[in-house]
Coordinates of C-alpha atoms in Angstrom, one line a residue:
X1 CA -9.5 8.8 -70.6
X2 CA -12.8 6.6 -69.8
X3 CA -12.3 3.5 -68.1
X4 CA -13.9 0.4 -70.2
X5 CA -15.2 -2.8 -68.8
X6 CA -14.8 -6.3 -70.3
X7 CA -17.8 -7.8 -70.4
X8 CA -18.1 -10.6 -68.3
X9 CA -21.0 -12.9 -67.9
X10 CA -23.8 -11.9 -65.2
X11 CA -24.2 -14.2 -62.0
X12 CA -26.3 -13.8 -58.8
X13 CA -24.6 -13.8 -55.4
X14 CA -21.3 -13.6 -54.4
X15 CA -18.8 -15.7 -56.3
X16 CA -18.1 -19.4 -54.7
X17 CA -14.9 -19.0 -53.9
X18 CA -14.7 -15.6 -52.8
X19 CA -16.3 -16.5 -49.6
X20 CA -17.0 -14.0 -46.5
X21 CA -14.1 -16.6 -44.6
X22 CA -11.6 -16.7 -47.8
X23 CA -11.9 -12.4 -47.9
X24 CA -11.7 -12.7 -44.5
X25 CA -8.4 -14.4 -44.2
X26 CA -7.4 -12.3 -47.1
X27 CA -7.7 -9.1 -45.1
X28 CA -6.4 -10.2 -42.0
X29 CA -2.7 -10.9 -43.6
X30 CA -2.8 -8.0 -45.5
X31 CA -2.6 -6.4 -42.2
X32 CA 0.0 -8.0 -41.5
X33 CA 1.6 -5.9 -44.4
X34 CA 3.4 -9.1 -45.7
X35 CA 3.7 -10.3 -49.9
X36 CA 0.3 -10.7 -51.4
X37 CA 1.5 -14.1 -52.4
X38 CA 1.6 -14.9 -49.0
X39 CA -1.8 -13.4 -48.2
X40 CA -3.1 -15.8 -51.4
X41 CA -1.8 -18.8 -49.7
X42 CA -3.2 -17.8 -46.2
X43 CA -6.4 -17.8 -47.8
X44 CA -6.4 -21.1 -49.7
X45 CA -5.7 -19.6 -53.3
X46 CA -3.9 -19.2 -55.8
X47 CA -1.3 -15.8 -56.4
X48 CA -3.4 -15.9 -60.1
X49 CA -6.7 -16.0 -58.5
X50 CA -5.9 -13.3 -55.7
X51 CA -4.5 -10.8 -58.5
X52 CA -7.6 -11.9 -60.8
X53 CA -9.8 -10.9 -58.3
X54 CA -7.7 -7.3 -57.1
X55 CA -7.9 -7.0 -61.1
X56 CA -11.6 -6.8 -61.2
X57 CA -12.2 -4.9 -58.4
X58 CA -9.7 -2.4 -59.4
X59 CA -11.2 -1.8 -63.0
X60 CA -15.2 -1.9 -61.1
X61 CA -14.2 1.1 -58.9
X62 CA -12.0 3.0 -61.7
X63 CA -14.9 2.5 -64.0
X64 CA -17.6 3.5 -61.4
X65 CA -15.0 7.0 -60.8
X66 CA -15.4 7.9 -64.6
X67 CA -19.3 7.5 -64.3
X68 CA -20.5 4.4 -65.6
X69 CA -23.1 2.8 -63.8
X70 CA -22.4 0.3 -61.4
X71 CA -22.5 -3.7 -61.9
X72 CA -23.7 -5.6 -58.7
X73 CA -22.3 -8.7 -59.5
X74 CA -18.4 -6.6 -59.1
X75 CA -19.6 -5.4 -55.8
X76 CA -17.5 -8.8 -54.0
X77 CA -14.5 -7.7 -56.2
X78 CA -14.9 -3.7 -55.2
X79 CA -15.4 -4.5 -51.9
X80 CA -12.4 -7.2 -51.7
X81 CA -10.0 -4.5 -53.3
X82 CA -11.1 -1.5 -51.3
X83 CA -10.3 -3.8 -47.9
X84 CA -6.9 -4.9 -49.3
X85 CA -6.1 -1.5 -50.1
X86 CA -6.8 0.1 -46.3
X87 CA -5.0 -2.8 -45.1
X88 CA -2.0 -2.6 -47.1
X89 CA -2.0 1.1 -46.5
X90 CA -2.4 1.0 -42.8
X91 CA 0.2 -1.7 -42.6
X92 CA 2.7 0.2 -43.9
X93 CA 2.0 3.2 -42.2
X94 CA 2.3 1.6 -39.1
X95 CA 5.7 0.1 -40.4
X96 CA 7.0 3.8 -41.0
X97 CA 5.9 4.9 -38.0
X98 CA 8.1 2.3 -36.3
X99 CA 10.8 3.3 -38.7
X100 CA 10.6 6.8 -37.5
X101 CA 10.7 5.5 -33.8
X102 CA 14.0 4.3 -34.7
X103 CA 15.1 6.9 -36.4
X104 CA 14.5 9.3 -34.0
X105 CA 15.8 7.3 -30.7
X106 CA 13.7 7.6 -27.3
X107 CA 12.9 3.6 -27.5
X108 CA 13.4 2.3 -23.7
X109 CA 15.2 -0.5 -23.5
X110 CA 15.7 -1.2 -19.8
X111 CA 13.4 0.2 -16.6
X112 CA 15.7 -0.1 -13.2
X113 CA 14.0 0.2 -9.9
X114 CA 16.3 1.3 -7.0
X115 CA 15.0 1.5 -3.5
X116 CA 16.2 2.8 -0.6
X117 CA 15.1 4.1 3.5
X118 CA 14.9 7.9 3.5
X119 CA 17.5 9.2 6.9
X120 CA 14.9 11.6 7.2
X121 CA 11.5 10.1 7.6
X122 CA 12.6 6.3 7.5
X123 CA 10.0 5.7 4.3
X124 CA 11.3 3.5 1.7
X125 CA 11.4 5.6 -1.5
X126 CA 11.3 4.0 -5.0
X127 CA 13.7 5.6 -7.5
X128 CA 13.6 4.6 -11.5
X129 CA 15.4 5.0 -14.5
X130 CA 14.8 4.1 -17.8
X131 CA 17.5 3.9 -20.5
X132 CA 16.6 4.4 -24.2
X133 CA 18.1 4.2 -27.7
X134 CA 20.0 7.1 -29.3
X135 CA 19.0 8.0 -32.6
X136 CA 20.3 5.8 -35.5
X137 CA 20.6 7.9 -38.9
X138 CA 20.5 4.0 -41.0
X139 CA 16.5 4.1 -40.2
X140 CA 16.7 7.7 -41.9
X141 CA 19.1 6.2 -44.8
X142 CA 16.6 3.0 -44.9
X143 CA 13.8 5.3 -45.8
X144 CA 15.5 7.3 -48.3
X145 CA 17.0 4.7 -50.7
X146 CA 13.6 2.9 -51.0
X147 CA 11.0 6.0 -51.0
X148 CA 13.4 8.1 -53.3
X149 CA 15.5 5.7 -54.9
X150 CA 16.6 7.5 -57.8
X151 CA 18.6 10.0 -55.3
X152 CA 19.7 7.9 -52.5
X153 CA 19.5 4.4 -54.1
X154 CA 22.2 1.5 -54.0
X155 CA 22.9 2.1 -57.7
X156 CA 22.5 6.0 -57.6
X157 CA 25.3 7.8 -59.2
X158 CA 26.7 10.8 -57.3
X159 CA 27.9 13.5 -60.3
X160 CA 31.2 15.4 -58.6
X161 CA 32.6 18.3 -60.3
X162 CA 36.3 17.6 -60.3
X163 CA 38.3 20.6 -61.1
X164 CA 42.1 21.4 -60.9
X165 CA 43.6 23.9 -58.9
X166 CA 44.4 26.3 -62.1
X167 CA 40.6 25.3 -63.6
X168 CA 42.1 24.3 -66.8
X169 CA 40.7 20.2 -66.3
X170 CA 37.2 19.5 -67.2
X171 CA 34.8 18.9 -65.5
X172 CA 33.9 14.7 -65.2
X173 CA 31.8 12.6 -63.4
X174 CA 32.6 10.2 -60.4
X175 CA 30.6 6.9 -60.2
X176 CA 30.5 6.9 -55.9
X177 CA 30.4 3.5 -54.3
X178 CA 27.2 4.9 -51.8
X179 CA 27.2 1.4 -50.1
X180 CA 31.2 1.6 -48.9
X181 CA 30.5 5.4 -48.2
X182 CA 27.6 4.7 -46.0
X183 CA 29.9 2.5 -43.9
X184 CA 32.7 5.0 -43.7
X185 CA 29.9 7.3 -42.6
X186 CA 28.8 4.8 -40.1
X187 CA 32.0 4.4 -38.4
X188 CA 32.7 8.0 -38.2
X189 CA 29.4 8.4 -36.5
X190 CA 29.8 5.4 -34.1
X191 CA 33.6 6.3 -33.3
X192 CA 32.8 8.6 -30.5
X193 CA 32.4 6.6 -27.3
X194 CA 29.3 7.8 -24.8
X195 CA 29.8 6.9 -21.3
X196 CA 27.4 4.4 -20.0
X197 CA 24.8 4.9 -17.3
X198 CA 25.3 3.9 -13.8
X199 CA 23.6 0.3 -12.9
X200 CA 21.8 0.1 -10.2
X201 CA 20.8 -2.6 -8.3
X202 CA 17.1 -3.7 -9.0
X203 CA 14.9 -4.7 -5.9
X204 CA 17.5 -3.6 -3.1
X205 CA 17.0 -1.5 0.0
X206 CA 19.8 0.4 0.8
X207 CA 20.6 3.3 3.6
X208 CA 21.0 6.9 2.6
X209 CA 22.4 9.4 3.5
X210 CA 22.3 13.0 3.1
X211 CA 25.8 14.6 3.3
X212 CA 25.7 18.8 3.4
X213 CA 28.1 20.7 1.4

């Protein structure tokens, strides 16, 4: 299918208010990753105007794609929605990837230092520990009901074959509460309780002492 322009009436230069500072602005909060409303009013402009001007640049580059020549006075809107779009993307790339950090555990939360005089050779030796996060199977859940929502979604529907003991009931469908079964699955998970670390104390100097078996 070819992509089709509107026609629109020719101008020289950029546009007025699509200024080098406005796109500017524009980009930098898209970085951000946050609501493109938001990165309209960070900019000074309206939520129309911003997807007015993602509109044109859109149908410029689809139409340049399918072959038709290009029109200079889109290249503003091309360029505009090209940015916004590696922005975006990178934002929420960099989102997952912090997603996965959590998902996966590792994350240290706490660095103690414990020094101490060596029997041996009377040097002070520095000793440190770092405690991290275990891995937390919501990130993994958090993932999965918004990239494949129509499997893992609040309002999914899990299809159970219920049969009788003789087989002789038919076969039916259970609608599955998935939010109450995530937090029965949470509460198995988190029942079992993991010892926690020794402290130790940051900063001191204690004596040590090696004792031979």
């Amino acid at each position: 299918m070819s992509n089709r322009r509107k026609p629109r009436q020719s101008g020289a230069g950029r546009p007025t208010l699509l200024s080098e500072d406005v796109e500017g602005r524009i980009i930098a909060a898209s970085r951000t990753g946050i609501a493109v409303e938001l990165a309209a009013e960070a900019a000074g402009i309206s939520s129309a105007t911003y997807h007015r001007w993602m509109a044109r640049g859109r149908a410029e580059v689809a139409a340049r794609e399918d072959g038709q020549p290009p029109k200079r006075d889109e290249d503003p809107y091309v360029a505009l929605f090209e940015k916004v779009r590696t922005a975006r993307a990178m934002a929420a790339a960099r989102a997952m990837a912090n997603v996965r950090r959590v998902a996966d555990g590792g994350i240290v939360t706490k660095v103690t230092t414990r020094k101490f005089r060596d029997p041996e050779t009377g040097q002070i030796v520095e000793e440190i520990t770092e405690d991290r996060t275990a891995p937390d199977w919501r990130a993994d859940a958090w993932y999965l009901e918004r990239q494949h929502r129509n499997h893992y979604g609040k309002d999914a529907a899990l299809a159970i074959e219920i049969t009788g003991l003789d087989n002789s009931q038919a076969a039916a469908e259970e609608h599955v509460d998935l939010g109450a079964l995530a937090e029965r699955l949470n509460q198995t998970l988190f029942a079992v309780q993991y010892p926690d670390p020794p402290e130790l104390e940051d900063g001191s100097v204690v004596d040590a002492e090696v004792v031979d078996d």
